Short mmCIF file of C-alpha atoms and ligand atoms in Angstrom, two decimals:
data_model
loop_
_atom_site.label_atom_id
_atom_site.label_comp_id
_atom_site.label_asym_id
_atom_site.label_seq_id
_atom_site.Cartn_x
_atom_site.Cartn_y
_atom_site.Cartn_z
CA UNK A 1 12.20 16.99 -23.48
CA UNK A 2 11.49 20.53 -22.63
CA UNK A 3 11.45 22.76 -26.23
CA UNK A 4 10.86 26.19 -24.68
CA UNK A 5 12.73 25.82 -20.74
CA UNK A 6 12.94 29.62 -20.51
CA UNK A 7 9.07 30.04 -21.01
CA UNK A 8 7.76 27.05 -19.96
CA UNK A 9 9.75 26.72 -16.71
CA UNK A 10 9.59 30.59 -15.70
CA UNK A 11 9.17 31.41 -12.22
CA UNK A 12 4.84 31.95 -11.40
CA UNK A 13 6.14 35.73 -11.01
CA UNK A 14 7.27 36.34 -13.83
CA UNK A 15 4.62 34.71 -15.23
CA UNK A 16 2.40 36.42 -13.58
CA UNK A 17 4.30 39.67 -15.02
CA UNK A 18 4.41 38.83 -18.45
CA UNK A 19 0.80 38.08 -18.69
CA UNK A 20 0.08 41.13 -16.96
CA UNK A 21 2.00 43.17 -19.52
CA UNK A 22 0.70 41.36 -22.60
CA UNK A 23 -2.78 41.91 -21.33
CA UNK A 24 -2.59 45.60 -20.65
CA UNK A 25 -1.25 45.85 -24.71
CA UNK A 26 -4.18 43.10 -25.77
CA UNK A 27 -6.97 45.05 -23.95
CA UNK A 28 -5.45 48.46 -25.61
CA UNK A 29 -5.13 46.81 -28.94
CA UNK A 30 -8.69 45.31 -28.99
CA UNK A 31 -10.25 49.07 -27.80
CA UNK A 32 -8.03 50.52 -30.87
CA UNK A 33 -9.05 47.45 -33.86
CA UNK A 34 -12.22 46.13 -32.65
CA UNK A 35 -15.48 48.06 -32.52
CA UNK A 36 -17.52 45.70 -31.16
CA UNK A 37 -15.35 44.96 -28.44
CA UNK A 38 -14.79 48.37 -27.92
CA UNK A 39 -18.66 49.01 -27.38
CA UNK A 40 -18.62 46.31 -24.55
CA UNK A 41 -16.24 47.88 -22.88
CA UNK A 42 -17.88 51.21 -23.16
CA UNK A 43 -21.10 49.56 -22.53
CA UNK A 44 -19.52 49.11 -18.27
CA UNK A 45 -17.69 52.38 -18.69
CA UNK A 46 -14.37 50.88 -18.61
CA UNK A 47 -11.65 52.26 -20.95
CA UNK A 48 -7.91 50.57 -21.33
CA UNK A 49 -6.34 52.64 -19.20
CA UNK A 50 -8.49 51.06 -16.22
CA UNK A 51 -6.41 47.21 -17.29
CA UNK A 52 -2.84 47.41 -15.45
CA UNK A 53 -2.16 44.08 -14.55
CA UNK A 54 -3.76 41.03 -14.58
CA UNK A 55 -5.34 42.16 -11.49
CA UNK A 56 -7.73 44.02 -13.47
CA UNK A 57 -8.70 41.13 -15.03
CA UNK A 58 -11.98 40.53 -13.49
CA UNK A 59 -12.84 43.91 -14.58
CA UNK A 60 -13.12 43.04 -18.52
CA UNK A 61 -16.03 41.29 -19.69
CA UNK A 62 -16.72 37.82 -21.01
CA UNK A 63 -16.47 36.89 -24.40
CA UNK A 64 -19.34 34.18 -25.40
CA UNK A 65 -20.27 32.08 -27.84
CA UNK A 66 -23.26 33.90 -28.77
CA UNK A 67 -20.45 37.39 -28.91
CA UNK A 68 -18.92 35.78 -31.90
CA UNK A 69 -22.03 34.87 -33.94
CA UNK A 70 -23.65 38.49 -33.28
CA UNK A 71 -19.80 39.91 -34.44
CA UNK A 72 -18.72 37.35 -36.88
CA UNK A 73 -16.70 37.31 -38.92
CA UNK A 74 -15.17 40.56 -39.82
CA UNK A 75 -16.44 42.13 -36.87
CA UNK A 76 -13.82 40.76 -34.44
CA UNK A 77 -11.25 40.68 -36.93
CA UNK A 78 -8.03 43.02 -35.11
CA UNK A 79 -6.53 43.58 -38.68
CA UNK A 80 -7.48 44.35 -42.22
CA UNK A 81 -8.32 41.33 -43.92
CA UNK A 82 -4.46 41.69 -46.38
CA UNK A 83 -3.01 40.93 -43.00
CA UNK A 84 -4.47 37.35 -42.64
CA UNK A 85 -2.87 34.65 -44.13
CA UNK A 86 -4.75 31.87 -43.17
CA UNK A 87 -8.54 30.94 -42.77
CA UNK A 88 -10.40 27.79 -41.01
CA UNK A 89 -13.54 26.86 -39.86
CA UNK A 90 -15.53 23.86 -39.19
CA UNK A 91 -18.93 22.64 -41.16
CA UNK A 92 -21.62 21.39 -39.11
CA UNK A 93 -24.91 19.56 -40.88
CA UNK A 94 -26.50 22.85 -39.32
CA UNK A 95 -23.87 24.91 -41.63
CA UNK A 96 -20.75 26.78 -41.17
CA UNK A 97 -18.59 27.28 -37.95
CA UNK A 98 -17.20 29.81 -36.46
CA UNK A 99 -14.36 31.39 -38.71
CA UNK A 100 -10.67 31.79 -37.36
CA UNK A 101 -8.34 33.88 -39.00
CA UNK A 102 -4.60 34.01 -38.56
CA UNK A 103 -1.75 35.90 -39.50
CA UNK A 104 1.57 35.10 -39.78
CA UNK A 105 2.05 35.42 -36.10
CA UNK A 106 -0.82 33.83 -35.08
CA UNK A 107 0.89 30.55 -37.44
CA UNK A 108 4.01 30.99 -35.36
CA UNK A 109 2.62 30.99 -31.93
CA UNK A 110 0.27 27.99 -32.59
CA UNK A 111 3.45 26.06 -34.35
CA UNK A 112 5.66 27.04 -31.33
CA UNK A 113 2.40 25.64 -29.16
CA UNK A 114 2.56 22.59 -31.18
CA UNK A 115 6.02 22.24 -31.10
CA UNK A 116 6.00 22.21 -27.14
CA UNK A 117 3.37 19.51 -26.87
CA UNK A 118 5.06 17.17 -29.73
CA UNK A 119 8.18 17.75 -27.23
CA UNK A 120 6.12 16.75 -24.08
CA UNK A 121 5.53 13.24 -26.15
CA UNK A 122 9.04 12.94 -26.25
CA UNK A 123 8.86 13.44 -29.69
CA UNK A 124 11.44 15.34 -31.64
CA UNK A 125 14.11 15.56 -34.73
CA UNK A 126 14.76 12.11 -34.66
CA UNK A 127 11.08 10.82 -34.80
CA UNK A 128 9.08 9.85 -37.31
CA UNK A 129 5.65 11.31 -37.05
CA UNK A 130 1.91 10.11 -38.41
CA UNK A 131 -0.86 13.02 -38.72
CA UNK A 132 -4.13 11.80 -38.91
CA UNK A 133 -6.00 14.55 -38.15
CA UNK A 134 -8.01 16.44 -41.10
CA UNK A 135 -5.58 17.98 -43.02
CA UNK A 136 -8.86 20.41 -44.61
CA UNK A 137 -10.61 23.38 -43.86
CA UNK A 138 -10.83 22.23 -39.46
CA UNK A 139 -7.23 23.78 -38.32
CA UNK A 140 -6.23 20.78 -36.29
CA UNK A 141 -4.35 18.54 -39.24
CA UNK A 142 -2.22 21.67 -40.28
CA UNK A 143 -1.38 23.16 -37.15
CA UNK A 144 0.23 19.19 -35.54
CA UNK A 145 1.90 19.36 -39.12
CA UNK A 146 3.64 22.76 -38.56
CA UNK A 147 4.91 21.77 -34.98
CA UNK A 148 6.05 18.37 -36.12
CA UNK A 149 8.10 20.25 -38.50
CA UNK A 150 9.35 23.14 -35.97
CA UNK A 151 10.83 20.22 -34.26
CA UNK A 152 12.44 18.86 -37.23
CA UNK A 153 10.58 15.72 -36.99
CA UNK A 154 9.49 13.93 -40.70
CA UNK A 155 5.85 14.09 -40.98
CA UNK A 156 3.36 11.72 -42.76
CA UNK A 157 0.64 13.88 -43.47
CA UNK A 158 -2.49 10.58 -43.37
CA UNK A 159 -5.14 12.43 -43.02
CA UNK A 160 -7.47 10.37 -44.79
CA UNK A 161 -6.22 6.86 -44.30
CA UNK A 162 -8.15 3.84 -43.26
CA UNK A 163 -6.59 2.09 -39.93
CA UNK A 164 -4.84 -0.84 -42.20
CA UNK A 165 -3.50 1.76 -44.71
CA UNK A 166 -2.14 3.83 -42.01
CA UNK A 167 -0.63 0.75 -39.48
CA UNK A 168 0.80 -0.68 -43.38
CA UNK A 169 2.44 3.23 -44.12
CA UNK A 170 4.08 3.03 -40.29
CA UNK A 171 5.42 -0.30 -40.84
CA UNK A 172 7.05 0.53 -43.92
CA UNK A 173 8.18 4.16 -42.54
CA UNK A 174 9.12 3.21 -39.08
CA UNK A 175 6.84 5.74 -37.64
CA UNK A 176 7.62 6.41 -33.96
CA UNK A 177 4.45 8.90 -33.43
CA UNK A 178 1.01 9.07 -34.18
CA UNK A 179 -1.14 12.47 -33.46
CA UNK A 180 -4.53 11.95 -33.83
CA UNK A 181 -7.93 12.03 -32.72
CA UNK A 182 -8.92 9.67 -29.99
CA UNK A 183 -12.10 7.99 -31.33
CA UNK A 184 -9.31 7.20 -34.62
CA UNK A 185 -6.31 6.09 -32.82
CA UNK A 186 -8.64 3.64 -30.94
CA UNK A 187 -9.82 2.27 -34.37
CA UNK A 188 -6.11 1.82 -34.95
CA UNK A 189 -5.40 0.09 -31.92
CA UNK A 190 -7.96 -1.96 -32.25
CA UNK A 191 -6.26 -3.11 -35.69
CA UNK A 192 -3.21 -3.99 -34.24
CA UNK A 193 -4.75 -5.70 -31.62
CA UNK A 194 -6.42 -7.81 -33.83
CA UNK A 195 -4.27 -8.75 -36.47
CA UNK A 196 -1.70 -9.20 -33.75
CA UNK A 197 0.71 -5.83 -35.35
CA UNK A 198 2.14 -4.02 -31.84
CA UNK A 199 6.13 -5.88 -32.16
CA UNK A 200 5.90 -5.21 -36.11
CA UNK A 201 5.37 -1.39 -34.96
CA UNK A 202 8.15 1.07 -34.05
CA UNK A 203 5.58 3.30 -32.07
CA UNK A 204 6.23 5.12 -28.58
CA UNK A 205 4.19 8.00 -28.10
CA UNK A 206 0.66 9.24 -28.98
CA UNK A 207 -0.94 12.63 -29.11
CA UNK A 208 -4.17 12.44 -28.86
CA UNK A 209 -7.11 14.57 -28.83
CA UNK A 210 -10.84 14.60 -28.65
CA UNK A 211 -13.30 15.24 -25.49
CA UNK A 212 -15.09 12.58 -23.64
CA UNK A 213 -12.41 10.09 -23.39
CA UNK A 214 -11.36 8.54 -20.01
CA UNK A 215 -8.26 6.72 -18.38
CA UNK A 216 -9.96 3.49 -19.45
CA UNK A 217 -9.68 4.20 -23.25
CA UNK A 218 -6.26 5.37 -22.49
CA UNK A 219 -5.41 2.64 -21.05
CA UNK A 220 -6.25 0.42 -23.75
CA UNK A 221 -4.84 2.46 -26.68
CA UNK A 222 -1.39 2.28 -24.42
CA UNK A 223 -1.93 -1.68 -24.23
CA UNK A 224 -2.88 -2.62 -27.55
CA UNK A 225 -0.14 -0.03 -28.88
CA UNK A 226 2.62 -1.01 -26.42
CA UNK A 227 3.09 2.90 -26.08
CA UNK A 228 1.91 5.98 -24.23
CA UNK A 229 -0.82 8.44 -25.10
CA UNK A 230 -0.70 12.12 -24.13
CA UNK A 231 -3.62 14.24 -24.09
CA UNK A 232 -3.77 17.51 -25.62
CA UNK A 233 -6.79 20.59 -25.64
CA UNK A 234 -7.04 23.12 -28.22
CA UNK A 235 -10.38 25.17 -29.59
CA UNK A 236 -10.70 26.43 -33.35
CA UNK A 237 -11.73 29.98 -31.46
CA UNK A 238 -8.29 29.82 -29.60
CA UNK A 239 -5.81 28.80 -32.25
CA UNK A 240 -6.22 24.91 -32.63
CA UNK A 241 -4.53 22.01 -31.48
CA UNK A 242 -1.97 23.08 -28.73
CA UNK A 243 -3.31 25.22 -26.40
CA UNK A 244 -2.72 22.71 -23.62
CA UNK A 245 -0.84 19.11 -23.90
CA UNK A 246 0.31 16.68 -21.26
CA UNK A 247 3.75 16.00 -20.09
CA UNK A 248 5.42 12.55 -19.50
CA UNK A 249 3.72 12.43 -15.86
CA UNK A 250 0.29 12.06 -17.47
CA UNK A 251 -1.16 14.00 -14.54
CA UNK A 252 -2.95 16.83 -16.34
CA UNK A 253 -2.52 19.05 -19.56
CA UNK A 254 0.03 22.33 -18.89
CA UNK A 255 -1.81 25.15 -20.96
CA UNK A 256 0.79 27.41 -22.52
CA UNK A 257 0.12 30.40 -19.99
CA UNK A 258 2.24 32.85 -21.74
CA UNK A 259 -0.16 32.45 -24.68
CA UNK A 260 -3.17 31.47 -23.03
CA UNK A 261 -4.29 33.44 -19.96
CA UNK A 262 -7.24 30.72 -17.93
CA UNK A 263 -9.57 31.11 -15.48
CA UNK A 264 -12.44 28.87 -14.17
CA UNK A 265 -15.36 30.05 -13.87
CA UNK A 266 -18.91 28.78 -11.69
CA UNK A 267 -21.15 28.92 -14.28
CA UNK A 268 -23.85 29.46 -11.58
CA UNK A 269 -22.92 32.57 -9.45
CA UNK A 270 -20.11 33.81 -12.30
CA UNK A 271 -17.68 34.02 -9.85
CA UNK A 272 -13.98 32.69 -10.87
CA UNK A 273 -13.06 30.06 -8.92
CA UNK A 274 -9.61 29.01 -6.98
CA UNK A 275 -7.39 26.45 -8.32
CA UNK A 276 -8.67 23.06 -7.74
CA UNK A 277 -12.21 23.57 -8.30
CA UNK A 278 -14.00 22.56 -11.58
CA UNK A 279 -15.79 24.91 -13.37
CA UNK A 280 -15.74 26.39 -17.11
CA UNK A 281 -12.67 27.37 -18.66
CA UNK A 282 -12.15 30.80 -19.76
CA UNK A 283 -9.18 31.61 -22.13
CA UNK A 284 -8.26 35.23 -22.83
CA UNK A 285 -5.75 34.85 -26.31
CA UNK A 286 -2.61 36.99 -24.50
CA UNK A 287 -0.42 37.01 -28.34
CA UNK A 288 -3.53 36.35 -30.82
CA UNK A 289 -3.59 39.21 -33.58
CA UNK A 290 -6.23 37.76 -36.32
CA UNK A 291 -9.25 37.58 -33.60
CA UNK A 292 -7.73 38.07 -30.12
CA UNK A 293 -10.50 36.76 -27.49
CA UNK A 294 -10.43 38.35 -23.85
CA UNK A 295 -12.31 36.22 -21.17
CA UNK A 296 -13.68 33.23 -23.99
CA UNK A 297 -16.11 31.02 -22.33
CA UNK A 298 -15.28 28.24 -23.71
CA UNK A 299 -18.39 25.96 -22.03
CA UNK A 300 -15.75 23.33 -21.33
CA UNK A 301 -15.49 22.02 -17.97
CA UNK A 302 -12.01 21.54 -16.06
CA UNK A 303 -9.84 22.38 -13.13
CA UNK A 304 -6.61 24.01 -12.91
CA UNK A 305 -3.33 22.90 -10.98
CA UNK A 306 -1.15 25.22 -10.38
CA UNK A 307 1.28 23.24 -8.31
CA UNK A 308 4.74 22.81 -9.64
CA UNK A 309 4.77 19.81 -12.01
CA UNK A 310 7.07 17.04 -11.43
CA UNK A 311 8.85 17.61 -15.31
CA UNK A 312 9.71 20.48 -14.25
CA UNK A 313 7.44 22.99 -16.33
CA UNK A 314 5.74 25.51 -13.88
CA UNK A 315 2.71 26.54 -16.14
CA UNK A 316 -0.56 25.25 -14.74
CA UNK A 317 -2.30 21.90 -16.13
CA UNK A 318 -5.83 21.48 -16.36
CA UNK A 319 -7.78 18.08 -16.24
CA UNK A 320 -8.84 16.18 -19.41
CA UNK A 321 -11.79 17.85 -20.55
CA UNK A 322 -14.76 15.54 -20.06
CA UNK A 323 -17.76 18.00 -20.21
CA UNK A 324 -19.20 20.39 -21.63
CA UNK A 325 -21.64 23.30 -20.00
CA UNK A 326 -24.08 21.63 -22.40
CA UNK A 327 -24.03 18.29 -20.49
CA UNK A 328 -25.05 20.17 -17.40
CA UNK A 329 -28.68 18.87 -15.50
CA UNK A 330 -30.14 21.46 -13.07
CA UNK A 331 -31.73 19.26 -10.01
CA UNK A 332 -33.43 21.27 -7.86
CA UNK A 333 -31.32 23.74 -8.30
CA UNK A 334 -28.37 22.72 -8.06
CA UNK A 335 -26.03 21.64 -11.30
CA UNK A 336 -24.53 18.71 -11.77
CA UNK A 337 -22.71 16.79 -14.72
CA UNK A 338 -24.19 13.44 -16.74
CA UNK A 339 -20.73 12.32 -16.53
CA UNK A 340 -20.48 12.67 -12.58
CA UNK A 341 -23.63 10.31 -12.13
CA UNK A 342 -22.13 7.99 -14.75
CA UNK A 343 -19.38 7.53 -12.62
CA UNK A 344 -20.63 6.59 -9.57
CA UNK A 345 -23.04 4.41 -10.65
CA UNK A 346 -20.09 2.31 -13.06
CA UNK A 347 -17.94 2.72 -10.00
CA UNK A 348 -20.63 0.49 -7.69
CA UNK A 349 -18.48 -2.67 -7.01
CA UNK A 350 -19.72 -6.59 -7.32
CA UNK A 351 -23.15 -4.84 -9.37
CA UNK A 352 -22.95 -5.81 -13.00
CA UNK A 353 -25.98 -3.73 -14.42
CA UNK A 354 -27.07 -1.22 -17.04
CA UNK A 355 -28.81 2.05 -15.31
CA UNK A 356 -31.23 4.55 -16.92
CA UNK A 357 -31.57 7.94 -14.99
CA UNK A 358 -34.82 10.04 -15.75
CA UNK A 359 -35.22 13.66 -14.13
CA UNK A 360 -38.87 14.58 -14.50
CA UNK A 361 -40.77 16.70 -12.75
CA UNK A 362 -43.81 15.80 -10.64
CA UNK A 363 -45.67 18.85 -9.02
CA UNK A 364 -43.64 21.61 -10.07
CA UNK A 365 -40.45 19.31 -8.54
CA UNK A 366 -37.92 17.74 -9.89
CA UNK A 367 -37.47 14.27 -9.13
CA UNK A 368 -35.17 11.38 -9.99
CA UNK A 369 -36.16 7.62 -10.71
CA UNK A 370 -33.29 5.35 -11.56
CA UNK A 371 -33.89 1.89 -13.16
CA UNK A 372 -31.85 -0.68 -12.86
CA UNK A 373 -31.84 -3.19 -15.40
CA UNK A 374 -29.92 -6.72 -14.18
CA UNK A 375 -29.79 -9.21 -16.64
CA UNK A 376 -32.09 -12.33 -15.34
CA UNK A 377 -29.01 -14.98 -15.89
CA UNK A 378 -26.66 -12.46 -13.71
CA UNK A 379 -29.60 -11.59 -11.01
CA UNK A 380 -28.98 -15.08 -9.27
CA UNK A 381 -25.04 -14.16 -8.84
CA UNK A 382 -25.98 -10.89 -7.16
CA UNK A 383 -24.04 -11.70 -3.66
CA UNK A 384 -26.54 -9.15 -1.79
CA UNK A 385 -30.57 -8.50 -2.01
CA UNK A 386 -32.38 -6.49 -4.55
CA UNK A 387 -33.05 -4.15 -1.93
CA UNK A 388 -29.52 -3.71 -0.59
CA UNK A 389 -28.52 -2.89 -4.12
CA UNK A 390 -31.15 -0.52 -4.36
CA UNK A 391 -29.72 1.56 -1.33
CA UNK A 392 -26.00 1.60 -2.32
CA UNK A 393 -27.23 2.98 -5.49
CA UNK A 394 -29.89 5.18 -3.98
CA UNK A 395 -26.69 6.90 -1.46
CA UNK A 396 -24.25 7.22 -4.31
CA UNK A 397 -26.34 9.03 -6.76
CA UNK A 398 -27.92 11.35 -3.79
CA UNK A 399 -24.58 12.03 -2.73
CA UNK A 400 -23.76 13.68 -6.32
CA UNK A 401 -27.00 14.88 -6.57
CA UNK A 402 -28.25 16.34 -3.03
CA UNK A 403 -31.67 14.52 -3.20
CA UNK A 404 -32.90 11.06 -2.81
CA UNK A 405 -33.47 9.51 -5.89
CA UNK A 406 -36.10 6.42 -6.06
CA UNK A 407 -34.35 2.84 -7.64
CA UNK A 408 -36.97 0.19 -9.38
CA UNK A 409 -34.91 -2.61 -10.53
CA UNK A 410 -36.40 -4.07 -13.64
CA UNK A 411 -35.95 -7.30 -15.24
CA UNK A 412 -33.72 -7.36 -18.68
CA UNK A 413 -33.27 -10.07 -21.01
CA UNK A 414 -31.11 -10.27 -23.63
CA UNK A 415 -33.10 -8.95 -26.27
CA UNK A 416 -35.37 -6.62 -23.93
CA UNK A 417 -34.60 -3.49 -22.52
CA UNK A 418 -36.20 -0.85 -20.97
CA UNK A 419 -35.09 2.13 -23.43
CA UNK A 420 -33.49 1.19 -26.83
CA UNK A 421 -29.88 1.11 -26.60
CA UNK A 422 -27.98 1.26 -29.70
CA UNK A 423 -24.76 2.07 -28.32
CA UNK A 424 -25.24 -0.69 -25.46
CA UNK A 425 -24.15 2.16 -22.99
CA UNK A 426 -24.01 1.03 -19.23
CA UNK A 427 -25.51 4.28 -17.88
CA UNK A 428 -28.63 6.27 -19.90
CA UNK A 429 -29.47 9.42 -18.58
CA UNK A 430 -33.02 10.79 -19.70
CA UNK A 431 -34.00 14.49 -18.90
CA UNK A 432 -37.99 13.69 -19.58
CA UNK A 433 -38.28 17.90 -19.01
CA UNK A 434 -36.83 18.88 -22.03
CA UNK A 435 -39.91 17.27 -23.64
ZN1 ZN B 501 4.65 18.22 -16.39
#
């Protein structure tokens, strides 16, 4: 179900038009409320006037994560502080996150944002909905609860439920949707799975959430569930849960453009890129009032499609979100993402084998050695040579890389590994030059 068809299906002009127009009043607003960002734009001599479409974009510059601890918090605050209704923030070990402040329109976009993605799930009035994200001072809990209820659906606010409690509540409540956080809903899943639950459940759809997740996990949350799981993006600094949410294709998260203005970025030159090709996601916040954010960096890594989606909705989707800029390696030069040598090297058919991957540097050059560790009971089922392993492995990790790497394959027994492995993953990568 579509909630919004005159927004979210609007022609890419008029689109294009409306963010254009919202900009040109966000940049003015920002030069009139917020010093700080007022200086920056001083700073490259550019003054409002100089913003007429989003054309001009290019022009403003970047907000950073490093923007909002030198201005934070009341320095990037757009209104007096009577005018906020709302505060949330994370806490870290390290101390307290960055603080987001809403007013009452900032509640209503974010619940109309929420109330778009909960319709994506094919979720609505007549559904029965679990939250089990944190219902405290992190915005995600409140802001699923507020779209839930902007689509008239009845929430169970489980915030703090153990898996059993919470698969025992959505027996008893014939829940038909769960939002939650992946690394939770697996948990759950897992539950069902093992006291044999999924035809005592009512479930269809999932929203889930969380970075570093892949189509494998999804796969088996759908499976154990018997449902589907959607993916959705959101960042505290933005507005929460709901700045981007799949559709019933699965094929990428549409961001809510008339909110949500993205670009991607290559971290290396700064230059935004085309549609297609990954780089970091910048958000500009086209409706925030609280702290509106022109340009964001938001160090997460995506792409954007902008091609028509099958549902119908026109806004643009970006990919699950499966790095960060902090999970970038510099080889030589050139960047390239943990997660992209991970894959190739788990992708390797007929080679069952844990990898680790250390990038050191030996005069003044960085160099790559990759160990492969083959369990002594599996080496005799290898159907090729050591050394023919060596070289598929060697080609698919220069191929991501752009240098030859050199492949050792070491013997592993049960209890004896090369690195200690607590989380018994397949591929380690160690960067011996941060140390
Ligand atoms: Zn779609």
């Amino acid at each position: 179900m579509i909630w919004n068809k005159a927004k979210e299906c609007m022609s890419r002009d008029e689109l294009a038009e409306l963010q254009g127009e919202r900009l040109v009043k966000l940049v003015k607003y920002m030069y009139r409320n917020v010093q700080y960002y007022r200086k920056k734009m001083q700073k490259l001599g550019l003054e409002p006037g100089d913003i007429r479409g989003i054309e001009d974009l290019d022009k403003l510059p970047f907000t950073t994560q490093e923007d909002l601890i030198d201005a934070y918090p009341q320095r990037m605050f757009a209104v007096s502080g009577r005018n906020i209704v709302r505060h949330h923030t994370s806490v870290h070990r390290t101390g307290i996150g960055a603080i987001a402040g809403y007013t009452q329109r900032d509640i209503n976009v974010w619940s109309e944002c929420m109330a778009r993605s909960i319709s994506m799930a094919d979720l609505g009035k007549k559904d029965i909905i679990s939250i089990a994200y944190n219902y405290g001072l992190c915005p995600d809990g409140l802001g699923a609860h507020y779209g839930a209820e902007k689509v008239g659906a009845a929430v169970i606010p489980a915030s703090d439920c153990k898996p059993a409690v919470l698969i025992a509540l959505m027996r008893r409540l014939l829940a038909t949707g769960i939002i939650s956080p992946q690394p939770y809903l697996m948990r759950v899943a897992q539950e069902v799975e093992d006291k044999g639950l999924k035809n005592c459940l009512q479930l269809k759809a999932a929203i889930c959430g969380g970075e570093h997740w892949t189509e494998e996990v999804r796969k088996k949350i759908q499976d154990r569930l018997g449902i589907k799981a959607y993916d959705i993006f959101g960042l505290n600094e933005l507005t929460g849960l709901g700045v981007a949410c799949e559709c019933e294709c699965q094929n990428g998260m549409h961001i809510q453009e008339d909110f949500f203005l993205a670009e991607i970025l290559d971290t290396n030159t700064l230059i935004v890129l085309p549609g297609g090709r990954r780089g970091e996601l910048i958000c500009t916040t086209l409706q925030k009032e609280g702290i509106p954010l022109i340009r964001y960096r938001t160090m997460r890594i995506t792409k954007i499609n902008y091609e028509k989606c099958e549902c119908g909705r026109t806004m643009a989707r970006i990919d699950r979100i499966c790095e960060s800029t902090d999970d970038m390696l510099m080889v030589r030069g050139n960047s390239v993402f943990a997660i992209q040598i991970e894959t190739v090297l788990l992708n390797l058919q007929n080679i069952n084998a844990s990898y680790v991957v250390c990038i050191r540097k030996e005069h003044h050059l960085d160099v790559v050695d990759i160990y492969i560790e083959i369990d002594s009971r599996k080496r005799e089922m290898l159907s090729e040579s050591e050394e023919a392993v060596k070289h598929r492995v060697a080609d698919a990790v220069s191929n991501v890389i752009g240098l030859m790497p050199r492949v050792h394959c070491v013997s592993c027994d049960e209890n004896q590994s090369y690195i200690e492995n607590p989380m018994e993953k397949k591929v380690i990568i160690v960067d011996e030059r941060k140390y």
